[in-house]
């Protein structure tokens, strides 16, 4: 049996082939013609319920899904968030969704209307308090909200729903759809026709106006301003402003049953959600139509709602199949249910007739113009794992198997070559054919074998075998390639790579810069570079025509999804496709063949095959690529892979303060309902730990979104790109800040301008400018005051020191004067003269006694003059000697008495010397001078009010009589002694308060002078 034609077949073979074709083609051809890139969300744990009756893309690009029984679901491309009655939703049965100009979501349920503002749900009541099922919601540019219910039309006024007069229709007529057109006219669809309401009144469109059925289910205004009306049983009607006409594609729609909804895409195509046949799509460009249903990949054929997101993807809400997202035809995927013989596609080959051959785990399959043809044990081949395919110059098909050697298929059938035929190995990995027609075979168990045609072979094999396993020292060869210089390159799993020529052989390994010796794939570009894929080190590039080839590696750090590489291929546009264990990466190269961009295609991007198989890739005539995977066959359609120029829809989802949502803190007033901050937020200096949660919505490739951020005022540059969707700043210093955020999609298109929020952290009181200014002024004033006080203290101390010096100087002078005045010369003369008289009387004993007293007095006077303070006892002894000598000199004309107060310790009490003597002398000379006998002098020492009081009392003639005495010398002595003593007392501070330091008191009795009392007050000082 031949894959090229039907020659050499007899009739029986024709019949068998025909039956096999019928068996394998049944139900397959149309499936291959109608593959679409569709992603389904039908898990109740995601969507909430498989019955999705309403869809909405809001202004933030979230997809909202209203389910019949599962509540409300919000989807951001990564996560589903469900809302039910437990969250405040009015009912879990939803059939209408709408967003107004204030970004509020309105939800129509079977029990009425509610509103969601981003934080909580609020029920809107009907004016009469009844519950009514809401079918449709729309609003006017001025914000008026119109509600279509099963019991008439209502308008929201004063927070209540009020009925609207729709005569001539009954007020309780079911309103199934509401539409506000571009002219601010309201259209409502009912089971009795269509009504238009505007400022001029109401107009009803029925059968007489051209409607083909009064039972109208949905309304649509297209870009031309035409109103489309979907009827329940007679297709679509279009009102062009003048008349109603039946849509030309209504016949096909009628076959699908009820038309549930209408939608116009950005391309101008009209989508009709039907009850039985999925979505009907009418192309405005060429008036063609197509269907999108279960056959094309939807989970259900009952389509209840259709919307288009900002990236141009079509979302379909179905009854029983959840939500489906249609991405367009970028990759077509084929699996067992599409008629494949086996899901494991290990080898691919395209022949000159553009037929695709598939080597599977259970035989061989041919794909030709959408028709499948299988070859296995049932029709002459084997149920065997095929790892390599090649068609030689003669048209023979070479089939490499795993464990059964190789087969050569031509018009005569199959010839098998095994190890015992001279091949040595039975695990074939790849083929190559050189210009001489020699076939090179790569094997996993015998290295490389060259098959040289040998027509004269007596064994009938037809080839001579030349083995290179020992020369290259590699038994496991996975890939062969013949370069522009006709060198045969091989890739091994243990020894790296190398090439073979007629006269040389070279190997490249670790010593040449190869990081991984497990090389699985090789491909040459048009610039003379050899690219290789390894098992652990990504891909490498080397210029194989340079004298000293340099090897450069690229891996995950350069943007590749994985370092585990299975295949390499260049497409017609110059992109390098890299197959790995997670899908394929498409590498964009510059003129120097450096990688400038990497885009990954996995399951989320429509590449449903997942892990690719080693070297299972082939280009087709249309510039597409076919990939063999472990989960079927995947076809990349050229031209459909447009760049995603739509930047992600970037939003803040939550702002945190110390890991708690800002909405739960005392600063909740600054949090916006949908995330973000109101302008002007200012926080105290202690509230400086902020976190930002965000998301960049990108339904084309949700997981490929990367983010950058920057805290202006804290950071100079942007952060590295990251898939992290939150960032936290702790211990933010006081200041004004703006947090900037941007997101990039899989093709590098980012948000511009960046998303931003601004806020401020107040400084503590001590860091505010006015506090610092005040503190600075106070500091200056305090410093000035302290300096002035210091200066004043220095001045005062200097003044005190100066005054002290002056005082000491003056005291010294006064003491000198006191010393000069202490002893009256007459006293000294009289005392010595009296002693001389005793000597003359031969009273030597008495003379010696008086002379000793005199000498003791003179010695004490001189010694005390050198002291600042002496004890009271010393002062008393001096005064006693002085009075005794005066008493002796004056012939005992007076007596004296010295007394101290009880408790006064005369040894401890200190006083200036010679303070009392002048007053005692004055009392003797002037008070008692005229008395020959009976004179008395009394000295008393007491402590009073912290002072030492000394009194000198005489019973003399008094001061008045004494003034009459004319002795100039004595008067002069008296005056100077009293003046010096008074100055000394004033300097010593003997007075306290109003008490004088010196008082002279005249003693009288009945007006007659009885003597004089002198009172001195000295500071009380103890040693």
PDB file of C-alpha atoms in Angstrom, residues 856-857 860 864 870-884 896-901 904-907 909 911-917 920 939-942 948-951:
ATOM      1  CA  UNK A 856      50.490  89.902 128.036  1.00  0.00           C
ATOM      2  CA  UNK A 857      48.076  92.605 126.896  1.00  0.00           C
ATOM      3  CA  UNK A 860      47.698  89.625 122.677  1.00  0.00           C
ATOM      4  CA  UNK A 864      45.147  89.343 117.469  1.00  0.00           C
ATOM      5  CA  UNK A 870      39.513  85.156 117.318  1.00  0.00           C
ATOM      6  CA  UNK A 871      37.545  83.228 119.883  1.00  0.00           C
ATOM      7  CA  UNK A 872      35.277  85.073 122.260  1.00  0.00           C
ATOM      8  CA  UNK A 873      37.330  83.656 125.106  1.00  0.00           C
ATOM      9  CA  UNK A 874      40.499  85.287 123.765  1.00  0.00           C
ATOM     10  CA  UNK A 875      38.667  88.585 123.351  1.00  0.00           C
ATOM     11  CA  UNK A 876      37.398  88.404 126.937  1.00  0.00           C
ATOM     12  CA  UNK A 877      40.887  87.630 128.294  1.00  0.00           C
ATOM     13  CA  UNK A 878      42.300  90.610 126.422  1.00  0.00           C
ATOM     14  CA  UNK A 879      39.521  92.864 127.746  1.00  0.00           C
ATOM     15  CA  UNK A 880      40.042  91.526 131.287  1.00  0.00           C
ATOM     16  CA  UNK A 881      43.791  92.378 131.167  1.00  0.00           C
ATOM     17  CA  UNK A 882      43.058  95.811 129.757  1.00  0.00           C
ATOM     18  CA  UNK A 883      40.422  96.627 132.432  1.00  0.00           C
ATOM     19  CA  UNK A 884      42.677  95.335 135.189  1.00  0.00           C
ATOM     20  CA  UNK A 896      34.319  95.809 136.204  1.00  0.00           C
ATOM     21  CA  UNK A 897      32.287  92.682 135.570  1.00  0.00           C
ATOM     22  CA  UNK A 898      32.365  90.410 132.464  1.00  0.00           C
ATOM     23  CA  UNK A 899      29.546  87.862 131.967  1.00  0.00           C
ATOM     24  CA  UNK A 900      28.493  85.474 129.145  1.00  0.00           C
ATOM     25  CA  UNK A 901      25.041  84.023 128.594  1.00  0.00           C
ATOM     26  CA  UNK A 904      27.366  80.339 125.011  1.00  0.00           C
ATOM     27  CA  UNK A 905      30.560  78.419 124.253  1.00  0.00           C
ATOM     28  CA  UNK A 906      33.261  81.088 124.339  1.00  0.00           C
ATOM     29  CA  UNK A 907      35.850  78.757 122.806  1.00  0.00           C
ATOM     30  CA  UNK A 909      32.249  81.561 119.086  1.00  0.00           C
ATOM     31  CA  UNK A 911      34.525  87.439 116.394  1.00  0.00           C
ATOM     32  CA  UNK A 912      36.822  90.137 114.966  1.00  0.00           C
ATOM     33  CA  UNK A 913      39.560  91.212 117.435  1.00  0.00           C
ATOM     34  CA  UNK A 914      39.606  94.582 119.255  1.00  0.00           C
ATOM     35  CA  UNK A 915      35.950  95.355 118.495  1.00  0.00           C
ATOM     36  CA  UNK A 916      34.973  95.972 122.176  1.00  0.00           C
ATOM     37  CA  UNK A 917      38.116  97.672 123.565  1.00  0.00           C
ATOM     38  CA  UNK A 920      35.454 100.101 127.079  1.00  0.00           C
ATOM     39  CA  UNK A 939      30.307  93.658 129.816  1.00  0.00           C
ATOM     40  CA  UNK A 940      27.685  91.164 128.674  1.00  0.00           C
ATOM     41  CA  UNK A 941      27.876  88.647 125.788  1.00  0.00           C
ATOM     42  CA  UNK A 942      24.643  86.953 124.566  1.00  0.00           C
ATOM     43  CA  UNK A 948      26.294  87.891 118.932  1.00  0.00           C
ATOM     44  CA  UNK A 949      25.294  90.867 121.035  1.00  0.00           C
ATOM     45  CA  UNK A 950      27.973  92.610 123.119  1.00  0.00           C
ATOM     46  CA  UNK A 951      27.043  95.360 125.589  1.00  0.00           C
TER      47      UNK A 951
END
